[in-house]
JSON list of C-alpha atoms in Angstrom, two decimals:
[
{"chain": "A", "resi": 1030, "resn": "UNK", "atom": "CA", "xyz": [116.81, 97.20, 83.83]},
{"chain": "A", "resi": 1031, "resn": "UNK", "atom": "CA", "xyz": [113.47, 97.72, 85.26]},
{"chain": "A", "resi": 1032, "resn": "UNK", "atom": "CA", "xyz": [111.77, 94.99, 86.63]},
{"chain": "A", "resi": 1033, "resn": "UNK", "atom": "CA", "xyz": [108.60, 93.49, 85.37]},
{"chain": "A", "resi": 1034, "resn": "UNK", "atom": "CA", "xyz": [105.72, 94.09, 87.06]},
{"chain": "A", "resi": 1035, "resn": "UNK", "atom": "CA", "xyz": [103.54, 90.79, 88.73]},
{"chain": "A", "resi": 1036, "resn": "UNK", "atom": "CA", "xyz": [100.80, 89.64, 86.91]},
{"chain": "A", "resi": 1037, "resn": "UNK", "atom": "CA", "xyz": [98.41, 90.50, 90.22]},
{"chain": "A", "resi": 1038, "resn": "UNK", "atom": "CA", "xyz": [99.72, 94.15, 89.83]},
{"chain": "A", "resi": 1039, "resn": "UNK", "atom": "CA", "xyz": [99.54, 94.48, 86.45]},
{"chain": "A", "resi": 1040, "resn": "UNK", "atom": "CA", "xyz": [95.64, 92.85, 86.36]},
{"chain": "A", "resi": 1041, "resn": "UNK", "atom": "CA", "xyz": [94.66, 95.48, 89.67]},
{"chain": "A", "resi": 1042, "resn": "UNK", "atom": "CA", "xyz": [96.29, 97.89, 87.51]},
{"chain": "A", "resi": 1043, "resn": "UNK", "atom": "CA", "xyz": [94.17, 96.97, 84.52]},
{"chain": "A", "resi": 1044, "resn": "UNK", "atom": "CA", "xyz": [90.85, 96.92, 86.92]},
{"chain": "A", "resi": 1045, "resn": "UNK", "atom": "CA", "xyz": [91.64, 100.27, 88.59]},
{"chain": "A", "resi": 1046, "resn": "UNK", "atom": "CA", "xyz": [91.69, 101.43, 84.92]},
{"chain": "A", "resi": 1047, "resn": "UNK", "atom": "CA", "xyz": [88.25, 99.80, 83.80]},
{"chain": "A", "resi": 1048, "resn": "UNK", "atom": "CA", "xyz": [86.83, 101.48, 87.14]},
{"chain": "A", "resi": 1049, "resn": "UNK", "atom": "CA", "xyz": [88.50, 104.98, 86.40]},
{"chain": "A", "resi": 1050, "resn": "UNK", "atom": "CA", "xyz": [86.97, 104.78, 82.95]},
{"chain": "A", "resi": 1051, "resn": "UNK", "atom": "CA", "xyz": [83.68, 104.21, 84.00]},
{"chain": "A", "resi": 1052, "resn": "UNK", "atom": "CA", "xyz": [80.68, 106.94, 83.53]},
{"chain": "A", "resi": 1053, "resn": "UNK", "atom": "CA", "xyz": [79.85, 108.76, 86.68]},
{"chain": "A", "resi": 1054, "resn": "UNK", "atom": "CA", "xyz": [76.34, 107.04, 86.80]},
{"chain": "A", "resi": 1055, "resn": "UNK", "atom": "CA", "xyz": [77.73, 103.86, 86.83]},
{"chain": "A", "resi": 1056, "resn": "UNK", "atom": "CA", "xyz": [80.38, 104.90, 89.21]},
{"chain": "A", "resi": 1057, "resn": "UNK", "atom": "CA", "xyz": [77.39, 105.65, 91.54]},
{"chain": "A", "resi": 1058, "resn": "UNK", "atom": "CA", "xyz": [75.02, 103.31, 90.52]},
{"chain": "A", "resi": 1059, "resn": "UNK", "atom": "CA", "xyz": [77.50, 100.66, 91.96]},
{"chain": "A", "resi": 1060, "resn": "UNK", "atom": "CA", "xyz": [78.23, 102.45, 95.26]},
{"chain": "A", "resi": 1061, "resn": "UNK", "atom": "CA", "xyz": [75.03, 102.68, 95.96]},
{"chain": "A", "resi": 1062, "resn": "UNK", "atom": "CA", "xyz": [74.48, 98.72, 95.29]},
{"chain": "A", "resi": 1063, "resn": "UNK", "atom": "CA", "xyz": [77.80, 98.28, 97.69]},
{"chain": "A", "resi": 1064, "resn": "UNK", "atom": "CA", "xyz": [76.27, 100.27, 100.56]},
{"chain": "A", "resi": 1065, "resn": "UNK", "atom": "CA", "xyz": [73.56, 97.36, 101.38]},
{"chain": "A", "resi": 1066, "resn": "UNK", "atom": "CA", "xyz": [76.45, 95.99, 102.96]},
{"chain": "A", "resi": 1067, "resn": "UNK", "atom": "CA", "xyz": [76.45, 98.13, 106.66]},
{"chain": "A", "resi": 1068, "resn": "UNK", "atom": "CA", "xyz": [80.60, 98.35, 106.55]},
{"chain": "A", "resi": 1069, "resn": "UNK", "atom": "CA", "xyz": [80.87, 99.12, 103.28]},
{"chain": "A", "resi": 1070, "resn": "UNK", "atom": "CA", "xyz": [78.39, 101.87, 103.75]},
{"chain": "A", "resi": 1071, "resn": "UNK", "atom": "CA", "xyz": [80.06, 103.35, 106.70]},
{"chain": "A", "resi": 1072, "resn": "UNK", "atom": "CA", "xyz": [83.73, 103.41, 104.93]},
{"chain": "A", "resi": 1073, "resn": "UNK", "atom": "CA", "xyz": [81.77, 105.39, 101.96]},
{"chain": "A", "resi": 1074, "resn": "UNK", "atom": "CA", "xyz": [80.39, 108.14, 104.54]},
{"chain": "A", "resi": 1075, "resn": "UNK", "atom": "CA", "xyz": [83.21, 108.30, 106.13]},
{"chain": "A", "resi": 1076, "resn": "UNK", "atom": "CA", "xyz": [85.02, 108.62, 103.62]},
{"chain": "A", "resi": 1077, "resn": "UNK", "atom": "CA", "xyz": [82.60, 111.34, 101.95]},
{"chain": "A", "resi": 1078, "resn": "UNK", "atom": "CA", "xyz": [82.96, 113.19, 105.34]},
{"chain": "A", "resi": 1079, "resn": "UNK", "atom": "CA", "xyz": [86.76, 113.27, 104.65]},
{"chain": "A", "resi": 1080, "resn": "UNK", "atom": "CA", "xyz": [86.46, 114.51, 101.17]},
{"chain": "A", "resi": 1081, "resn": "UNK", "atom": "CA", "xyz": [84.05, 117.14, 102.22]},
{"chain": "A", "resi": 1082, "resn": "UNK", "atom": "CA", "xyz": [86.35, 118.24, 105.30]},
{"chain": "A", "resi": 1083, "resn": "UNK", "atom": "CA", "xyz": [89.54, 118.68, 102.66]},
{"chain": "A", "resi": 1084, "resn": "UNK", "atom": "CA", "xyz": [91.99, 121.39, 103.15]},
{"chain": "A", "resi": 1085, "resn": "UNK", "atom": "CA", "xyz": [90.84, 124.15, 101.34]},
{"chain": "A", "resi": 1086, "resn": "UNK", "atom": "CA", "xyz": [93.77, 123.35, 98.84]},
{"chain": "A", "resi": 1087, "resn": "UNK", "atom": "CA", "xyz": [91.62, 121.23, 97.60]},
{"chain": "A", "resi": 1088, "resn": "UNK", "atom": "CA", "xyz": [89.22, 121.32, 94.69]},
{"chain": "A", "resi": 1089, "resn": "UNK", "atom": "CA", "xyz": [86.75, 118.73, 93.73]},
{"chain": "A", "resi": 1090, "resn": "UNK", "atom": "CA", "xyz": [89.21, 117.41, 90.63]},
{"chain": "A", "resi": 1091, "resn": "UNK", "atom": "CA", "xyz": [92.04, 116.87, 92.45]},
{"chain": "A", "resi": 1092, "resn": "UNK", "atom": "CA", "xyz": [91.17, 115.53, 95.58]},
{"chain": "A", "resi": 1093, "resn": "UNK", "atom": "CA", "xyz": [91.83, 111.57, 96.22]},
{"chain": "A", "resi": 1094, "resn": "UNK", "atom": "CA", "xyz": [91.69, 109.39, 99.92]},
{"chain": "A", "resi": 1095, "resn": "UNK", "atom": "CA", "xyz": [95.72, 108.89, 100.44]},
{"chain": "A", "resi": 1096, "resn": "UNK", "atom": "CA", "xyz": [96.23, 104.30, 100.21]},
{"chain": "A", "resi": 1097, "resn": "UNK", "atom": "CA", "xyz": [98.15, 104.89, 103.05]},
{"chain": "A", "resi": 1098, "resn": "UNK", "atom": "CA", "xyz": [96.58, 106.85, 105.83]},
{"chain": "A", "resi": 1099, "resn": "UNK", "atom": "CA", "xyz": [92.74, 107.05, 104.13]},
{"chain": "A", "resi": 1100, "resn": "UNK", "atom": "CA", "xyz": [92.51, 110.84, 104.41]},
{"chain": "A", "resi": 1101, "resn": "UNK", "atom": "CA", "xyz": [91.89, 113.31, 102.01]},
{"chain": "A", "resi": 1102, "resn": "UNK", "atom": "CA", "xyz": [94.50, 115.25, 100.22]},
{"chain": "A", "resi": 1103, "resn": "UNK", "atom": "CA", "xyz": [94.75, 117.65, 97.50]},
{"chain": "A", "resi": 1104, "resn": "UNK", "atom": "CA", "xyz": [97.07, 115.27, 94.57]},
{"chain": "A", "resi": 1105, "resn": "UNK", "atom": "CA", "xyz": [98.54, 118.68, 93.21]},
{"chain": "A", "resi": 1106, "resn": "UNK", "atom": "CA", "xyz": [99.66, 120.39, 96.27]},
{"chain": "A", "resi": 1107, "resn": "UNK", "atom": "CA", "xyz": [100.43, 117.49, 98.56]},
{"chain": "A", "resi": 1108, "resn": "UNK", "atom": "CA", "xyz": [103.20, 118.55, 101.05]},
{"chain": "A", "resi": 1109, "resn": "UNK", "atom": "CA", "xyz": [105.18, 116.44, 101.80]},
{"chain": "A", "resi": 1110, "resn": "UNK", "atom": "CA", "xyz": [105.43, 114.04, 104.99]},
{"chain": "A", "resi": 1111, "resn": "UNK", "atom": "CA", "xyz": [102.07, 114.75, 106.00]},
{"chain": "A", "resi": 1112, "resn": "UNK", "atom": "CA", "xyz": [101.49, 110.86, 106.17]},
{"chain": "A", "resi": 1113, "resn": "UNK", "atom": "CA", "xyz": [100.97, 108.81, 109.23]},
{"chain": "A", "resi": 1114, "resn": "UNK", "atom": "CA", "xyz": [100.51, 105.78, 108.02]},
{"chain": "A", "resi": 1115, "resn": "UNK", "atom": "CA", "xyz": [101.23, 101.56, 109.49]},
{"chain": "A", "resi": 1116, "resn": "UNK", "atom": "CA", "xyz": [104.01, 99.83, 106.80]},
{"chain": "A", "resi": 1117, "resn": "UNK", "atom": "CA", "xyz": [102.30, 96.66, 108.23]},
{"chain": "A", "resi": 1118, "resn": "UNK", "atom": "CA", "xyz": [99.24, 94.51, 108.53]},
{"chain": "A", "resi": 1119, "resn": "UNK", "atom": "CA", "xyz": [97.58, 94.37, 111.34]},
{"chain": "A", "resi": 1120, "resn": "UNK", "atom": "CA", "xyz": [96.70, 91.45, 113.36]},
{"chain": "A", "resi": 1121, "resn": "UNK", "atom": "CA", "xyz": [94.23, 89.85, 116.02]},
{"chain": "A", "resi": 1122, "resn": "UNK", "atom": "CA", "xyz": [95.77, 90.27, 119.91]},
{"chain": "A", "resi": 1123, "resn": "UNK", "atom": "CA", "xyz": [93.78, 87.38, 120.79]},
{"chain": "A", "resi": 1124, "resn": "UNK", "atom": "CA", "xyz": [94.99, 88.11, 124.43]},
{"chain": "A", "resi": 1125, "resn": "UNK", "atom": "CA", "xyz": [92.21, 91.20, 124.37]},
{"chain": "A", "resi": 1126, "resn": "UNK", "atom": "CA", "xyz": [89.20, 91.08, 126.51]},
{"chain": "A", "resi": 1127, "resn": "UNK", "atom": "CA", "xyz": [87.45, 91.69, 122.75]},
{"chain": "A", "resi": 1128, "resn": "UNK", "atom": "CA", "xyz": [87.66, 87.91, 121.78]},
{"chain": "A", "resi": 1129, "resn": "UNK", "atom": "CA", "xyz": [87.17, 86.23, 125.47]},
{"chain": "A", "resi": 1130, "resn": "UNK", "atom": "CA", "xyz": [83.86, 84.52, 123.93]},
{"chain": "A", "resi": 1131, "resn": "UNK", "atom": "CA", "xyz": [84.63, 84.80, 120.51]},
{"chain": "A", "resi": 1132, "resn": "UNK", "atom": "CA", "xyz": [84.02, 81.45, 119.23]},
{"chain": "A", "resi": 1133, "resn": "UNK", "atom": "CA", "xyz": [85.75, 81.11, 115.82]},
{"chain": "A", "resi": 1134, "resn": "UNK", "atom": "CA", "xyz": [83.70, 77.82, 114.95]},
{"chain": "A", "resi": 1135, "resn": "UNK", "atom": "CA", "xyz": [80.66, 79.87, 115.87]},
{"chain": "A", "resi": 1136, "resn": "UNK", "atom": "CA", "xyz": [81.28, 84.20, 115.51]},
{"chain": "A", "resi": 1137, "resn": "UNK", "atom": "CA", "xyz": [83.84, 83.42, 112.38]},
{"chain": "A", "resi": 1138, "resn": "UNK", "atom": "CA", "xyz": [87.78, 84.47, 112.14]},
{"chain": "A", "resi": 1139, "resn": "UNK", "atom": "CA", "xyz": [88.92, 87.24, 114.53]},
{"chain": "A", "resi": 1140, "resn": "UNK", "atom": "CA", "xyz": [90.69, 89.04, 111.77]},
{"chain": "A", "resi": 1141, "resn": "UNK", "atom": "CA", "xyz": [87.63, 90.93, 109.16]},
{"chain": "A", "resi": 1142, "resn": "UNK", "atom": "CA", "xyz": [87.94, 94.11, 108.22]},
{"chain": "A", "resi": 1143, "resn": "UNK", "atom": "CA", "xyz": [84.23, 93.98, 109.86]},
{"chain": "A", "resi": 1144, "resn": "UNK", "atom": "CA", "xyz": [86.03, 93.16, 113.29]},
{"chain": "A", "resi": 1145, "resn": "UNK", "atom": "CA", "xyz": [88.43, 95.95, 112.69]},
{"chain": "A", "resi": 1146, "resn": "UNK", "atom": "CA", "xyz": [86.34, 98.64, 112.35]},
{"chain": "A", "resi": 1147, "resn": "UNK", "atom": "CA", "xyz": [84.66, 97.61, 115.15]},
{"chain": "A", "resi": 1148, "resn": "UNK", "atom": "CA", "xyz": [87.27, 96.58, 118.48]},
{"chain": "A", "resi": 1149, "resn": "UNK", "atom": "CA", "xyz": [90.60, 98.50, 116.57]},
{"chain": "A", "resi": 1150, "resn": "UNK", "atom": "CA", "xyz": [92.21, 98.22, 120.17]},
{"chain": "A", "resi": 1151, "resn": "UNK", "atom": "CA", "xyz": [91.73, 94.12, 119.81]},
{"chain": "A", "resi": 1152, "resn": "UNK", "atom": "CA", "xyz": [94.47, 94.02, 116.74]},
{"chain": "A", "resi": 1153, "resn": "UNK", "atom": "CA", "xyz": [97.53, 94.76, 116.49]},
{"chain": "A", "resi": 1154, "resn": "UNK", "atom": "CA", "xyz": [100.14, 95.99, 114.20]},
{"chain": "A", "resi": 1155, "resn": "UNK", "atom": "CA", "xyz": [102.59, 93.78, 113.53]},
{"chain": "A", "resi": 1156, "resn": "UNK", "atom": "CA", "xyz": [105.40, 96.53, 112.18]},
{"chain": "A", "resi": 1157, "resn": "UNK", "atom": "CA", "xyz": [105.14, 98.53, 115.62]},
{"chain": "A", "resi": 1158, "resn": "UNK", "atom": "CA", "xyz": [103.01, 96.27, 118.23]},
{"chain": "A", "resi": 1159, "resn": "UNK", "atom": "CA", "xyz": [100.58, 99.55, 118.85]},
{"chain": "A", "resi": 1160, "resn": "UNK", "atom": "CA", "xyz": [97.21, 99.04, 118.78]},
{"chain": "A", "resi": 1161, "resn": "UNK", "atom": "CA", "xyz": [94.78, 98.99, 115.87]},
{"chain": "A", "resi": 1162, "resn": "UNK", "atom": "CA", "xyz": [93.89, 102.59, 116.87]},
{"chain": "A", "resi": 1163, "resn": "UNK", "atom": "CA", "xyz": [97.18, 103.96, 117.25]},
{"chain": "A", "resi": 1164, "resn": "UNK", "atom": "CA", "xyz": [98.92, 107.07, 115.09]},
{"chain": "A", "resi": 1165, "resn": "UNK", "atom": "CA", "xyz": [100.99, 105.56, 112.39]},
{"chain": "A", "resi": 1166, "resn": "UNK", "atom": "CA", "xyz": [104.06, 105.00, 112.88]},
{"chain": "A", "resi": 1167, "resn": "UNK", "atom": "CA", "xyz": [105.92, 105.80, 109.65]},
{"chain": "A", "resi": 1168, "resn": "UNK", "atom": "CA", "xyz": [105.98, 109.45, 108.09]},
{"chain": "A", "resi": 1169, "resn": "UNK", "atom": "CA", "xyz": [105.82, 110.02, 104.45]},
{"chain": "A", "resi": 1170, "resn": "UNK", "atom": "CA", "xyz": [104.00, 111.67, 101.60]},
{"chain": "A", "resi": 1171, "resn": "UNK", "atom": "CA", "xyz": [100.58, 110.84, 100.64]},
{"chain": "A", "resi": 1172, "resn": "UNK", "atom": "CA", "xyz": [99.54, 108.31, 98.08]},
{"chain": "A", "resi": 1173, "resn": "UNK", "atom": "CA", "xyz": [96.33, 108.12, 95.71]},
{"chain": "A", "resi": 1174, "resn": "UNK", "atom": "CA", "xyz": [95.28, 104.70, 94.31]},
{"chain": "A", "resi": 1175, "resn": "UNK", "atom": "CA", "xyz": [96.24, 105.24, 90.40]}
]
């Protein structure tokens, strides 16, 4: 018997599927209101800068940024284990040079996704021990978010 899925999946199931539904002016009507936010803005161009560098397998209806690995792929002819992607989470190596005045009381918690994108060598992954910058360390196949 198959399990039942958890209420928190089956509710980010049920908002991925009110944001998949939504008209394309909306869709970009919102991003645009996200990208006042400086990190949020530079995911979306980077991201954008992925899509646009695709593999020429690629066409604009089937391409999606792989959950795992956040690069582009083509959903219909994804090879597979093309994936380098981190099973784990990563976490603060408060032993880096990166936090030696970081004041949490003062600068906030080490571990944002802000402080990621900026000092990636300052975290760690806690399914390997690399650093926040390394290669993935798992192989698979690429995932899309629906």
């Amino acid at each position: 018997m198959t399990p039942e899925p958890s209420t928190k999946q089956h509710n980010e199931g049920r908002t991925m599927d009110v944001i998949a539904s939504l008209p394309d002016s909306h869709i970009r009507a919102i991003l645009v209101a996200l990208c006042n936010d400086r990190h949020t803005r530079a995911k979306v161009v980077d991201m954008a800068t992925k899509l646009a560098a695709a593999p020429s397998n690629c066409n604009g209806s089937d391409q999606a940024i792989c959950v795992q690995c956040e690069q582009a792929f083509s959903v219909l002819a994804r090879p597979d284990l093309s994936c380098r992607f981190h099973p784990g989470r990563s976490y603060p190596d408060t032993s880096d040079d990166a936090w030696a005045d970081h004041d949490e009381d003062i600068h906030g918690p080490h571990e944002t996704e802000e402080n990621l994108a900026e000092w990636p060598d300052a975290f760690l992954w806690d399914c390997c021990d690399q650093t926040g910058s390394a290669s993935g360390c798992e192989v698979g196949s690429h995932r899309s978010q629906s």
